[in-house]
Each structure stands twice: as structure tokens, then as C-alpha cells.
Amino acid sequence: MLNPLNAPPQGVEMLKSPPREIDEAVIDKVVEAVMREEAAAPRPKPRKTLPEIAPAVPANPPEAEGKTRYQPKWRHSAAILALAILIGWPGLLPLLLGLAIVLPIIAYLTLGHDRMSEMVAATFDRFRRFDPVRAEILRDWAMRRVAGIERLLSWLPERWTSGLYLPDFRDAPVVHDKMRLDPFSRFQADQPETPDAR
């Protein structure tokens, strides 16, 4: 349908170009040449564009310049949580404290002094390999506590403290292999075997 706005004015003849002959073989060659050029030309990598940067927000907005925001430390958060638990379940704190006292006592009575000492020493050795600086700080702290208890015990009568032995947290001296054996066992091992008298 002819658009009346594009129609030529009346009485004017439009010039028409003569019809062109279309040679499809030439078109195919041109298309093939263009495709070869496109394939041979290196394709530029698309540029990575960064996202638009957001406008910088001032660290202290003008309305909050006079106020400093409180950032709680983990200790404060733990204290608040403990207080909330204490208020919510008041019987839980004495129960936890009782378990913290009773369980080590039960473990000590069940395992015995020697086994418990070995376990504590092995745990401390593992801790010392993992973090030697903190292990030394912990050992110095324990030695100071033992020294304080010894000073306190010095005020008590001798008969009250005669059988009390406090732990020694100093490093054990290096013992030669021969000294680890019982001296009587060593003596017996060194003796030549004698035939039994019958």
C-alpha cells in the first residue's frame, strides 16, 4: 500500500533506475571473501569492564559525628550470653560449676594418681609442641601459684602439712638410661648366672 505522504506530487513523474541483473555467482564469491577475511582477522578480546564504583560513604556521617558506635568485644558478648542464661535458667550455673568440680575428681579417683599425672604431662607436652610460648607462660603461672600455696602452708603448723606434697612444674633433669632401671635390677642383671644348687 502506497503511503500518501511519500507519494510524488501530481504531474511529476518519478525517475526509475533500470533493472539490474543479479549474478548469484558473483554474490557467492563476495560473501565467501568477506567470510574468509572475518575468519582470518584476529578477534579482539572483549574488554572486561569493572562494575560501577559506588559513591564513597563517609566513615562518620554528619548526623553521627558526635556519637561513637559501640563494638562489643567477644568477652562482653560472652558475659552478656552468660548473664542471659543465668537469668533464663538460674539452676544451670550451679549445675555446671558442680560438674566442673566433680568430674575431674571422679576421673582422678578412677584412673589413679600415676595415670592422671601421665595424661596431664602428655597433654602439656602436646601443647608445648603446638605453642611453646603459651606453654611456658602457663608453666610459669602454675609455678607462681604453687609458690603462693607453699608460702601459705608455711604459716600452718608442721604436723598439718607433713604429708602434703605439691607438684613441681620445673623440667625434669635428663636421666641416663642406666639410671632409669631399678638399681637392684641392674645389679641382678650384671651378676653372672650361677647354676642352681640341688
GROMACS .gro file of N, CA and C in nm, residues 68-198:
model
  393
   68THR      N    1   2.980   0.783   6.906
   68THR     CA    2   3.071   0.677   6.867
   68THR      C    3   2.996   0.545   6.880
   69ARG      N    4   3.007   0.461   6.776
   69ARG     CA    5   2.936   0.334   6.779
   69ARG      C    6   3.009   0.236   6.869
   70TYR      N    7   2.934   0.163   6.948
   70TYR     CA    8   2.992   0.064   7.039
   70TYR      C    9   3.007  -0.069   6.968
   71GLN      N   10   3.129  -0.120   6.962
   71GLN     CA   11   3.155  -0.251   6.905
   71GLN      C   12   3.192  -0.344   7.021
   72PRO      N   13   3.103  -0.435   7.059
   72PRO     CA   14   3.134  -0.521   7.175
   72PRO      C   15   3.246  -0.619   7.144
   73LYS      N   16   3.332  -0.639   7.243
   73LYS     CA   17   3.438  -0.739   7.231
   73LYS      C   18   3.377  -0.876   7.258
   74TRP      N   19   3.451  -0.981   7.225
   74TRP     CA   20   3.396  -1.116   7.243
   74TRP      C   21   3.375  -1.145   7.391
   75ARG      N   22   3.456  -1.086   7.477
   75ARG     CA   23   3.437  -1.108   7.621
   75ARG      C   24   3.305  -1.048   7.668
   76HIS      N   25   3.276  -0.929   7.617
   76HIS     CA   26   3.149  -0.865   7.655
   76HIS      C   27   3.031  -0.947   7.604
   77SER      N   28   3.042  -0.997   7.482
   77SER     CA   29   2.934  -1.078   7.426
   77SER      C   30   2.916  -1.207   7.506
   78ALA      N   31   3.027  -1.269   7.547
   78ALA     CA   32   3.019  -1.391   7.627
   78ALA      C   33   2.958  -1.363   7.764
   79ALA      N   34   2.994  -1.247   7.822
   79ALA     CA   35   2.936  -1.212   7.953
   79ALA      C   36   2.787  -1.187   7.941
   80ILE      N   37   2.744  -1.122   7.834
   80ILE     CA   38   2.601  -1.097   7.814
   80ILE      C   39   2.527  -1.229   7.794
   81LEU      N   40   2.586  -1.321   7.717
   81LEU     CA   41   2.524  -1.451   7.695
   81LEU      C   42   2.514  -1.529   7.826
   82ALA      N   43   2.623  -1.527   7.906
   82ALA     CA   44   2.621  -1.596   8.035
   82ALA      C   45   2.515  -1.537   8.128
   83LEU      N   46   2.503  -1.405   8.126
   83LEU     CA   47   2.402  -1.339   8.209
   83LEU      C   48   2.260  -1.376   8.163
   84ALA      N   49   2.239  -1.383   8.032
   84ALA     CA   50   2.108  -1.421   7.980
   84ALA      C   51   2.074  -1.565   8.019
   85ILE      N   52   2.173  -1.655   8.012
   85ILE     CA   53   2.149  -1.794   8.052
   85ILE      C   54   2.121  -1.802   8.201
   86LEU      N   55   2.195  -1.724   8.279
   86LEU     CA   56   2.175  -1.724   8.424
   86LEU      C   57   2.035  -1.675   8.460
   87ILE      N   58   1.988  -1.575   8.387
   87ILE     CA   59   1.854  -1.524   8.415
   87ILE      C   60   1.748  -1.623   8.365
   88GLY      N   61   1.771  -1.682   8.247
   88GLY     CA   62   1.674  -1.775   8.190
   88GLY      C   63   1.667  -1.907   8.266
   89TRP      N   64   1.782  -1.964   8.300
   89TRP     CA   65   1.788  -2.092   8.373
   89TRP      C   66   1.879  -2.074   8.493
   90PRO      N   67   1.828  -2.028   8.605
   90PRO     CA   68   1.914  -2.000   8.720
   90PRO      C   69   1.981  -2.124   8.779
   91GLY      N   70   1.926  -2.242   8.761
   91GLY     CA   71   1.987  -2.362   8.817
   91GLY      C   72   2.100  -2.418   8.732
   92LEU      N   73   2.118  -2.365   8.611
   92LEU     CA   74   2.220  -2.419   8.521
   92LEU      C   75   2.362  -2.385   8.566
   93LEU      N   76   2.383  -2.266   8.619
   93LEU     CA   77   2.518  -2.226   8.661
   93LEU      C   78   2.570  -2.312   8.775
   94PRO      N   79   2.493  -2.330   8.884
   94PRO     CA   80   2.544  -2.419   8.989
   94PRO      C   81   2.567  -2.562   8.940
   95LEU      N   82   2.481  -2.609   8.848
   95LEU     CA   83   2.498  -2.743   8.794
   95LEU      C   84   2.630  -2.754   8.716
   96LEU      N   85   2.660  -2.654   8.631
   96LEU     CA   86   2.784  -2.657   8.553
   96LEU      C   87   2.907  -2.646   8.644
   97LEU      N   88   2.900  -2.560   8.745
   97LEU     CA   89   3.012  -2.548   8.839
   97LEU      C   90   3.032  -2.678   8.915
   98GLY      N   91   2.922  -2.741   8.956
   98GLY     CA   92   2.933  -2.869   9.026
   98GLY      C   93   2.995  -2.977   8.938
   99LEU      N   94   2.953  -2.982   8.810
   99LEU     CA   95   3.011  -3.080   8.719
   99LEU      C   96   3.159  -3.053   8.695
  100ALA      N   97   3.195  -2.924   8.685
  100ALA     CA   98   3.337  -2.889   8.664
  100ALA      C   99   3.423  -2.930   8.782
  101ILE      N  100   3.366  -2.941   8.900
  101ILE     CA  101   3.442  -2.983   9.017
  101ILE      C  102   3.439  -3.135   9.033
  102VAL      N  103   3.320  -3.195   9.013
  102VAL     CA  104   3.303  -3.337   9.041
  102VAL      C  105   3.368  -3.426   8.935
  103LEU      N  106   3.356  -3.391   8.806
  103LEU     CA  107   3.410  -3.477   8.701
  103LEU      C  108   3.561  -3.497   8.710
  104PRO      N  109   3.642  -3.393   8.732
  104PRO     CA  110   3.786  -3.419   8.749
  104PRO      C  111   3.816  -3.505   8.872
  105ILE      N  112   3.738  -3.488   8.979
  105ILE     CA  113   3.762  -3.571   9.098
  105ILE      C  114   3.731  -3.717   9.068
  106ILE      N  115   3.619  -3.742   8.997
  106ILE     CA  116   3.584  -3.880   8.961
  106ILE      C  117   3.691  -3.939   8.868
  107ALA      N  118   3.739  -3.859   8.771
  107ALA     CA  119   3.844  -3.907   8.680
  107ALA      C  120   3.971  -3.940   8.758
  108TYR      N  121   4.007  -3.857   8.855
  108TYR     CA  122   4.129  -3.879   8.934
  108TYR      C  123   4.115  -4.006   9.017
  109LEU      N  124   4.000  -4.025   9.082
  109LEU     CA  125   3.981  -4.143   9.166
  109LEU      C  126   3.971  -4.271   9.082
  110THR      N  127   3.916  -4.259   8.963
  110THR     CA  128   3.902  -4.376   8.877
  110THR      C  129   4.035  -4.417   8.815
  111LEU      N  130   4.109  -4.320   8.760
  111LEU     CA  131   4.233  -4.351   8.689
  111LEU      C  132   4.352  -4.369   8.783
  112GLY      N  133   4.352  -4.302   8.893
  112GLY     CA  134   4.464  -4.309   8.984
  112GLY      C  135   4.563  -4.195   8.959
  113HIS      N  136   4.648  -4.174   9.060
  113HIS     CA  137   4.741  -4.061   9.054
  113HIS      C  138   4.841  -4.074   8.940
  114ASP      N  139   4.902  -4.192   8.926
  114ASP     CA  140   5.008  -4.208   8.825
  114ASP      C  141   4.954  -4.190   8.684
  115ARG      N  142   4.843  -4.255   8.653
  115ARG     CA  143   4.786  -4.245   8.517
  115ARG      C  144   4.741  -4.102   8.489
  116MET      N  145   4.680  -4.037   8.588
  116MET     CA  146   4.635  -3.899   8.569
  116MET      C  147   4.755  -3.806   8.545
  117SER      N  148   4.863  -3.829   8.620
  117SER     CA  149   4.984  -3.748   8.601
  117SER      C  150   5.042  -3.768   8.461
  118GLU      N  151   5.043  -3.892   8.413
  118GLU     CA  152   5.093  -3.919   8.278
  118GLU      C  153   5.008  -3.849   8.173
  119MET      N  154   4.876  -3.853   8.190
  119MET     CA  155   4.786  -3.789   8.093
  119MET      C  156   4.806  -3.638   8.091
  120VAL      N  157   4.818  -3.578   8.210
  120VAL     CA  158   4.838  -3.432   8.216
  120VAL      C  159   4.972  -3.396   8.154
  121ALA      N  160   5.077  -3.474   8.181
  121ALA     CA  161   5.209  -3.446   8.125
  121ALA      C  162   5.208  -3.462   7.972
  122ALA      N  163   5.140  -3.566   7.923
  122ALA     CA  164   5.133  -3.586   7.777
  122ALA      C  165   5.056  -3.473   7.710
  123THR      N  166   4.947  -3.430   7.774
  123THR     CA  167   4.870  -3.318   7.718
  123THR      C  168   4.954  -3.191   7.715
  124PHE      N  169   5.028  -3.166   7.823
  124PHE     CA  170   5.111  -3.046   7.827
  124PHE      C  171   5.223  -3.054   7.724
  125ASP      N  172   5.282  -3.173   7.703
  125ASP     CA  173   5.387  -3.187   7.601
  125ASP      C  174   5.332  -3.159   7.462
  126ARG      N  175   5.209  -3.209   7.434
  126ARG     CA  176   5.146  -3.180   7.305
  126ARG      C  177   5.122  -3.030   7.289
  127PHE      N  178   5.075  -2.967   7.397
  127PHE     CA  179   5.051  -2.823   7.394
  127PHE      C  180   5.182  -2.746   7.374
  128ARG      N  181   5.290  -2.795   7.436
  128ARG     CA  182   5.420  -2.729   7.422
  128ARG      C  183   5.472  -2.738   7.278
  129ARG      N  184   5.449  -2.854   7.213
  129ARG     CA  185   5.491  -2.866   7.073
  129ARG      C  186   5.408  -2.775   6.983
  130PHE      N  187   5.280  -2.760   7.015
  130PHE     CA  188   5.191  -2.677   6.933
  130PHE      C  189   5.220  -2.528   6.952
  131ASP      N  190   5.237  -2.484   7.077
  131ASP     CA  191   5.258  -2.342   7.104
  131ASP      C  192   5.354  -2.328   7.223
  132PRO      N  193   5.485  -2.327   7.197
  132PRO     CA  194   5.582  -2.326   7.307
  132PRO      C  195   5.575  -2.200   7.393
  133VAL      N  196   5.544  -2.086   7.334
  133VAL     CA  197   5.542  -1.961   7.412
  133VAL      C  198   5.431  -1.964   7.515
  134ARG      N  199   5.310  -2.001   7.472
  134ARG     CA  200   5.199  -2.006   7.567
  134ARG      C  201   5.219  -2.117   7.670
  135ALA      N  202   5.283  -2.226   7.630
  135ALA     CA  203   5.310  -2.334   7.725
  135ALA      C  204   5.402  -2.285   7.837
  136GLU      N  205   5.504  -2.207   7.802
  136GLU     CA  206   5.593  -2.153   7.904
  136GLU      C  207   5.521  -2.053   7.994
  137ILE      N  208   5.433  -1.972   7.935
  137ILE     CA  209   5.355  -1.878   8.017
  137ILE      C  210   5.267  -1.955   8.115
  138LEU      N  211   5.204  -2.063   8.068
  138LEU     CA  212   5.118  -2.144   8.156
  138LEU      C  213   5.200  -2.211   8.265
  139ARG      N  214   5.319  -2.261   8.231
  139ARG     CA  215   5.403  -2.326   8.332
  139ARG      C  216   5.452  -2.226   8.437
  140ASP      N  217   5.491  -2.106   8.392
  140ASP     CA  218   5.533  -2.002   8.488
  140ASP      C  219   5.417  -1.964   8.580
  141TRP      N  220   5.296  -1.954   8.523
  141TRP     CA  221   5.178  -1.921   8.605
  141TRP      C  222   5.155  -2.029   8.710
  142ALA      N  223   5.165  -2.157   8.670
  142ALA     CA  224   5.144  -2.268   8.764
  142ALA      C  225   5.252  -2.268   8.872
  143MET      N  226   5.377  -2.238   8.834
  143MET     CA  227   5.485  -2.234   8.933
  143MET      C  228   5.463  -2.122   9.034
  144ARG      N  229   5.413  -2.007   8.987
  144ARG     CA  230   5.383  -1.897   9.080
  144ARG      C  231   5.271  -1.935   9.176
  145ARG      N  232   5.168  -2.007   9.126
  145ARG     CA  233   5.058  -2.049   9.213
  145ARG      C  234   5.108  -2.146   9.320
  146VAL      N  235   5.193  -2.240   9.279
  146VAL     CA  236   5.246  -2.337   9.376
  146VAL      C  237   5.333  -2.266   9.480
  147ALA      N  238   5.411  -2.168   9.437
  147ALA     CA  239   5.493  -2.092   9.533
  147ALA      C  240   5.404  -2.017   9.631
  148GLY      N  241   5.292  -1.962   9.581
  148GLY     CA  242   5.200  -1.893   9.672
  148GLY      C  243   5.137  -1.988   9.772
  149ILE      N  244   5.101  -2.110   9.727
  149ILE     CA  245   5.044  -2.208   9.820
  149ILE      C  246   5.148  -2.251   9.922
  150GLU      N  247   5.274  -2.266   9.878
  150GLU     CA  248   5.380  -2.303   9.973
  150GLU      C  249   5.400  -2.195  10.078
  151ARG      N  250   5.393  -2.068  10.038
  151ARG     CA  251   5.404  -1.960  10.137
  151ARG      C  252   5.288  -1.965  10.235
  152LEU      N  253   5.169  -1.994  10.184
  152LEU     CA  254   5.052  -2.003  10.271
  152LEU      C  255   5.066  -2.121  10.367
  153LEU      N  256   5.118  -2.234  10.316
  153LEU     CA  257   5.134  -2.352  10.402
  153LEU      C  258   5.244  -2.334  10.505
  154SER      N  259   5.338  -2.246  10.479
  154SER     CA  260   5.446  -2.224  10.576
  154SER      C  261   5.392  -2.161  10.705
  155TRP      N  262   5.277  -2.099  10.698
  155TRP     CA  263   5.216  -2.039  10.817
  155TRP      C  264   5.144  -2.144  10.903
  156LEU      N  265   5.113  -2.257  10.845
  156LEU     CA  266   5.041  -2.361  10.917
  156LEU      C  267   5.138  -2.445  10.999
  157PRO      N  268   5.086  -2.513  11.100
  157PRO     CA  269   5.175  -2.599  11.180
  157PRO      C  270   5.233  -2.713  11.096
  158GLU      N  271   5.351  -2.760  11.137
  158GLU     CA  272   5.424  -2.863  11.063
  158GLU      C  273   5.345  -2.993  11.055
  159ARG      N  274   5.279  -3.030  11.162
  159ARG     CA  275   5.208  -3.159  11.164
  159ARG      C  276   5.090  -3.160  11.067
  160TRP      N  277   5.036  -3.042  11.034
  160TRP     CA  278   4.924  -3.037  10.939
  160TRP      C  279   4.971  -3.058  10.794
  161THR      N  280   5.091  -3.016  10.766
  161THR     CA  281   5.141  -3.019  10.627
  161THR      C  282   5.250  -3.122  10.605
  162SER      N  283   5.273  -3.213  10.699
  162SER     CA  284   5.386  -3.305  10.687
  162SER      C  285   5.371  -3.402  10.571
  163GLY      N  286   5.252  -3.448  10.537
  163GLY     CA  287   5.234  -3.544  10.428
  163GLY      C  288   5.189  -3.481  10.298
  164LEU      N  289   5.193  -3.349  10.289
  164LEU     CA  290   5.143  -3.280  10.170
  164LEU      C  291   5.258  -3.249  10.075
  165TYR      N  292   5.247  -3.297   9.952
  165TYR     CA  293   5.349  -3.273   9.852
  165TYR      C  294   5.285  -3.201   9.733
  166LEU      N  295   5.334  -3.082   9.705
  166LEU     CA  296   5.280  -3.005   9.592
  166LEU      C  297   5.356  -3.041   9.464
  167PRO      N  298   5.289  -3.029   9.350
  167PRO     CA  299   5.357  -3.066   9.224
  167PRO      C  300   5.470  -2.969   9.191
  168ASP      N  301   5.571  -3.023   9.122
  168ASP     CA  302   5.684  -2.943   9.079
  168ASP      C  303   5.675  -2.930   8.926
  169PHE      N  304   5.663  -2.807   8.878
  169PHE     CA  305   5.644  -2.786   8.735
  169PHE      C  306   5.773  -2.754   8.661
  170ARG      N  307   5.887  -2.769   8.728
  170ARG     CA  308   6.013  -2.748   8.658
  170ARG      C  309   6.040  -2.866   8.567
  171ASP      N  310   6.124  -2.842   8.463
  171ASP     CA  311   6.159  -2.950   8.371
  171ASP      C  312   6.238  -3.057   8.445
  172ALA      N  313   6.205  -3.181   8.417
  172ALA     CA  314   6.277  -3.293   8.480
  172ALA      C  315   6.417  -3.300   8.422
  173PRO      N  316   6.519  -3.326   8.507
  173PRO     CA  317   6.655  -3.339   8.453
  173PRO      C  318   6.664  -3.464   8.366
  174VAL      N  319   6.755  -3.457   8.269
  174VAL     CA  320   6.773  -3.569   8.178
  174VAL      C  321   6.839  -3.683   8.255
  175VAL      N  322   6.778  -3.800   8.249
  175VAL     CA  323   6.827  -3.916   8.324
  175VAL      C  324   6.888  -4.013   8.225
  176HIS      N  325   7.006  -4.063   8.260
  176HIS     CA  326   7.074  -4.161   8.177
  176HIS      C  327   6.993  -4.290   8.176
  177ASP      N  328   7.006  -4.367   8.067
  177ASP     CA  329   6.927  -4.490   8.054
  177ASP      C  330   6.953  -4.588   8.167
  178LYS      N  331   7.078  -4.594   8.213
  178LYS     CA  332   7.109  -4.688   8.321
  178LYS      C  333   7.036  -4.649   8.450
  179MET      N  334   7.019  -4.519   8.471
  179MET     CA  335   6.957  -4.474   8.595
  179MET      C  336   6.806  -4.492   8.595
  180ARG      N  337   6.748  -4.520   8.481
  180ARG     CA  338   6.604  -4.541   8.476
  180ARG      C  339   6.565  -4.676   8.536
  181LEU      N  340   6.657  -4.770   8.531
  181LEU     CA  341   6.628  -4.902   8.587
  181LEU      C  342   6.644  -4.899   8.738
  182ASP      N  343   6.577  -4.989   8.801
  182ASP     CA  344   6.592  -5.006   8.945
  182ASP      C  345   6.735  -5.053   8.972
  183PRO      N  346   6.805  -4.994   9.070
  183PRO     CA  347   6.945  -5.034   9.092
  183PRO      C  348   6.961  -5.182   9.126
  184PHE      N  349   6.865  -5.239   9.198
  184PHE     CA  350   6.875  -5.381   9.232
  184PHE      C  351   6.855  -5.468   9.108
  185SER      N  352   6.769  -5.422   9.016
  185SER     CA  353   6.751  -5.497   8.891
  185SER      C  354   6.878  -5.491   8.809
  186ARG      N  355   6.944  -5.374   8.807
  186ARG     CA  356   7.071  -5.362   8.735
  186ARG      C  357   7.177  -5.454   8.796
  187PHE      N  358   7.181  -5.454   8.929
  187PHE     CA  359   7.280  -5.537   8.998
  187PHE      C  360   7.257  -5.685   8.966
  188GLN      N  361   7.130  -5.726   8.966
  188GLN     CA  362   7.098  -5.864   8.938
  188GLN      C  363   7.131  -5.899   8.793
  189ALA      N  364   7.108  -5.802   8.700
  189ALA     CA  365   7.138  -5.828   8.559
  189ALA      C  366   7.288  -5.838   8.534
  190ASP      N  367   7.368  -5.764   8.612
  190ASP     CA  368   7.513  -5.768   8.594
  190ASP      C  369   7.577  -5.895   8.652
  191GLN      N  370   7.511  -5.965   8.742
  191GLN     CA  371   7.566  -6.084   8.805
  191GLN      C  372   7.568  -6.200   8.705
  192PRO      N  373   7.680  -6.276   8.708
  192PRO     CA  374   7.682  -6.394   8.619
  192PRO      C  375   7.581  -6.497   8.669
  193GLU      N  376   7.528  -6.569   8.575
  193GLU     CA  377   7.429  -6.669   8.612
  193GLU      C  378   7.497  -6.784   8.682
  194THR      N  379   7.444  -6.824   8.795
  194THR     CA  380   7.500  -6.937   8.869
  194THR      C  381   7.404  -7.052   8.860
  195PRO      N  382   7.458  -7.173   8.849
  195PRO     CA  383   7.367  -7.289   8.843
  195PRO      C  384   7.299  -7.307   8.978
  196ASP      N  385   7.177  -7.351   8.972
  196ASP     CA  386   7.101  -7.373   9.097
  196ASP      C  387   7.159  -7.492   9.170
  197ALA      N  388   7.172  -7.475   9.299
  197ALA     CA  389   7.222  -7.584   9.380
  197ALA      C  390   7.105  -7.678   9.411
  198ARG      N  391   7.131  -7.809   9.390
  198ARG     CA  392   7.024  -7.905   9.412
  198ARG      C  393   7.054  -7.991   9.529
   0.00000   0.00000   0.00000
